[in-house]
mmCIF file of C-alpha atoms in Angstrom:
data_model
loop_
_atom_site.group_PDB
_atom_site.id
_atom_site.type_symbol
_atom_site.label_atom_id
_atom_site.label_comp_id
_atom_site.label_asym_id
_atom_site.label_seq_id
_atom_site.Cartn_x
_atom_site.Cartn_y
_atom_site.Cartn_z
ATOM 1 C CA MET F 1364 59.115 5.082 -108.133
ATOM 2 C CA PRO F 1365 57.297 5.307 -111.470
ATOM 3 C CA ALA F 1366 54.230 3.054 -111.673
ATOM 4 C CA GLU F 1367 55.432 1.400 -114.908
ATOM 5 C CA PHE F 1368 58.242 -0.276 -112.926
ATOM 6 C CA GLY F 1369 55.712 -2.141 -110.799
ATOM 7 C CA PRO F 1370 55.530 -2.444 -107.017
ATOM 8 C CA TRP F 1371 58.756 -1.718 -105.154
ATOM 9 C CA PRO F 1372 59.097 -5.290 -103.748
ATOM 10 C CA THR F 1373 59.112 -6.591 -107.338
ATOM 11 C CA VAL F 1374 61.723 -4.041 -108.414
ATOM 12 C CA TYR F 1375 63.851 -4.816 -105.355
ATOM 13 C CA GLY F 1376 63.534 -8.556 -105.996
ATOM 14 C CA ARG F 1377 64.750 -8.095 -109.566
ATOM 15 C CA PHE F 1378 67.592 -5.895 -108.359
ATOM 16 C CA ARG F 1379 68.706 -8.587 -105.888
ATOM 17 C CA VAL F 1380 68.637 -11.311 -108.557
ATOM 18 C CA TRP F 1381 70.610 -9.154 -110.994
ATOM 19 C CA ARG F 1382 73.084 -8.142 -108.274
ATOM 20 C CA ASN F 1383 73.600 -11.739 -107.152
ATOM 21 C CA THR F 1384 74.130 -13.039 -110.682
ATOM 22 C CA GLY F 1385 76.631 -10.297 -111.552
ATOM 23 C CA VAL F 1386 74.559 -8.425 -114.132
ATOM 24 C CA PHE F 1387 75.731 -4.978 -112.994
ATOM 25 C CA THR F 1388 79.380 -6.037 -112.861
ATOM 26 C CA ALA F 1389 79.140 -7.588 -116.327
ATOM 27 C CA LEU F 1390 77.516 -4.416 -117.715
ATOM 28 C CA LEU F 1391 80.214 -2.174 -116.292
ATOM 29 C CA GLU F 1392 83.022 -4.459 -117.481
ATOM 30 C CA GLY F 1393 81.421 -4.660 -120.929
ATOM 31 C CA LEU F 1394 81.201 -0.883 -121.177
ATOM 32 C CA ILE F 1395 84.855 -0.508 -120.192
ATOM 33 C CA ALA F 1396 85.955 -3.187 -122.681
ATOM 34 C CA GLU F 1397 83.943 -1.601 -125.516
ATOM 35 C CA ALA F 1398 85.386 1.837 -124.747
ATOM 36 C CA ALA F 1399 88.880 0.301 -124.769
ATOM 37 C CA ARG F 1400 88.243 -1.284 -128.172
ATOM 38 C CA ARG F 1401 87.281 2.158 -129.480
ATOM 39 C CA GLY F 1402 90.294 3.783 -127.840
ATOM 40 C CA ARG F 1403 88.073 5.970 -125.682
ATOM 41 C CA THR F 1404 88.838 4.625 -122.212
ATOM 42 C CA ASP F 1405 89.274 7.084 -119.380
ATOM 43 C CA LEU F 1406 88.924 5.128 -116.158
ATOM 44 C CA SER F 1407 88.846 8.357 -114.143
ATOM 45 C CA LEU F 1408 85.283 8.814 -115.453
ATOM 46 C CA VAL F 1409 84.002 5.322 -114.504
ATOM 47 C CA SER F 1410 81.491 5.424 -111.675
ATOM 48 C CA VAL F 1411 78.065 3.907 -111.153
ATOM 49 C CA ASP F 1412 77.251 5.447 -107.799
ATOM 50 C CA SER F 1413 79.674 8.060 -106.603
ATOM 51 C CA THR F 1414 78.229 8.016 -103.085
ATOM 52 C CA THR F 1415 79.914 4.648 -102.504
ATOM 53 C CA VAL F 1416 83.109 5.147 -104.522
ATOM 54 C CA ARG F 1417 86.199 6.103 -102.580
ATOM 55 C CA ALA F 1418 89.421 7.161 -104.265
ATOM 56 C CA HIS F 1419 92.562 8.857 -103.080
ATOM 57 C CA HIS F 1420 92.699 12.503 -104.132
ATOM 58 C CA ASP F 1421 95.816 11.729 -106.202
ATOM 59 C CA ALA F 1422 93.689 9.407 -108.407
ATOM 60 C CA ALA F 1423 91.906 12.343 -110.079
ATOM 61 C CA GLY F 1424 92.733 12.493 -113.781
ATOM 62 C CA MET F 1425 94.732 9.263 -113.741
ATOM 63 C CA GLN F 1426 95.906 8.090 -117.182
ATOM 64 C CA VAL F 1427 96.224 4.325 -117.643
ATOM 65 C CA ASP F 1428 98.965 2.847 -119.844
ATOM 66 C CA ARG F 1429 97.850 0.438 -122.578
ATOM 67 C CA GLU F 1430 99.722 -2.416 -120.815
ATOM 68 C CA VAL F 1431 97.872 -1.772 -117.563
ATOM 69 C CA LEU F 1432 94.548 -1.550 -119.377
ATOM 70 C CA ASP F 1433 95.253 -4.847 -121.180
ATOM 71 C CA ALA F 1434 96.121 -6.473 -117.841
ATOM 72 C CA LEU F 1435 92.889 -5.163 -116.294
ATOM 73 C CA GLU F 1436 90.818 -6.520 -119.186
ATOM 74 C CA GLU F 1437 92.560 -9.902 -118.954
ATOM 75 C CA ALA F 1438 91.923 -10.046 -115.190
ATOM 76 C CA ALA F 1439 88.263 -9.148 -115.722
ATOM 77 C CA ALA F 1440 87.909 -11.912 -118.329
ATOM 78 C CA GLU F 1441 89.536 -14.447 -115.974
ATOM 79 C CA GLU F 1442 87.232 -13.348 -113.149
ATOM 80 C CA GLU F 1443 84.191 -13.753 -115.398
ATOM 81 C CA GLN F 1444 85.292 -17.257 -116.390
ATOM 82 C CA ALA F 1445 85.734 -18.189 -112.728
ATOM 83 C CA ARG F 1446 82.330 -16.689 -111.887
ATOM 84 C CA GLN F 1447 80.666 -18.685 -114.661
ATOM 85 C CA LYS F 1448 82.303 -21.912 -113.460
ATOM 86 C CA GLY F 1449 81.112 -21.179 -109.913
ATOM 87 C CA ALA F 1450 77.576 -20.384 -111.098
ATOM 88 C CA ALA F 1451 77.418 -23.656 -113.045
ATOM 89 C CA ARG F 1452 78.352 -25.570 -109.882
ATOM 90 C CA GLY F 1453 76.123 -23.827 -107.356
ATOM 91 C CA ASP F 1454 73.107 -21.637 -106.888
ATOM 92 C CA GLY F 1455 73.713 -19.327 -109.828
ATOM 93 C CA THR F 1456 75.606 -16.737 -107.788
ATOM 94 C CA GLY F 1457 78.909 -18.529 -107.439
ATOM 95 C CA ARG F 1458 78.487 -18.218 -103.665
ATOM 96 C CA THR F 1459 77.458 -20.725 -101.045
ATOM 97 C CA ALA F 1460 74.907 -19.993 -98.336
ATOM 98 C CA GLN F 1461 76.365 -19.364 -94.896
ATOM 99 C CA ALA F 1462 74.376 -20.732 -91.973
ATOM 100 C CA THR F 1463 73.935 -18.403 -89.005
ATOM 101 C CA PRO F 1464 72.988 -19.235 -85.413
ATOM 102 C CA GLY F 1465 69.360 -18.244 -86.062
ATOM 103 C CA GLY F 1466 69.089 -20.799 -88.848
ATOM 104 C CA LYS F 1467 68.888 -18.071 -91.495
ATOM 105 C CA ASN F 1468 71.149 -18.014 -94.538
ATOM 106 C CA GLY F 1469 72.770 -14.717 -93.559
ATOM 107 C CA ASP F 1470 70.885 -12.519 -96.060
ATOM 108 C CA ALA F 1471 69.501 -9.841 -93.773
ATOM 109 C CA SER F 1472 68.177 -7.774 -96.675
ATOM 110 C CA ASP F 1473 64.782 -9.468 -96.708
ATOM 111 C CA GLY F 1474 64.098 -8.622 -93.079
ATOM 112 C CA GLY F 1475 64.304 -12.257 -92.004
ATOM 113 C CA THR F 1476 60.989 -13.157 -93.632
ATOM 114 C CA GLY F 1477 62.545 -15.434 -96.246
ATOM 115 C CA SER F 1478 60.672 -13.666 -99.061
ATOM 116 C CA ALA F 1479 62.020 -11.327 -101.722
#
């Protein structure tokens, strides 16, 4: 990792905060919406990390009708509104902590140390 990004625990901590608050989802949805406004949407090209994206082989080159695209944008806007309402009520993630038998909150990503 380049030194200008800082120590990896700091970078990982920022990543977790951004992931939990929906920054990456909002960025992707914003890019799709802007491309749609410009008439340049091709959802077959949308991918952030292709190592985790699974699609049926028939999905290659899929063309999306304007009605379907409008419905997708409307659903994304409704989801964002619901997420914002949830974030205003809770911990900023729209999720509630789940207690586990060990007394931890269920987030195994910090190795059980409780630090980010």
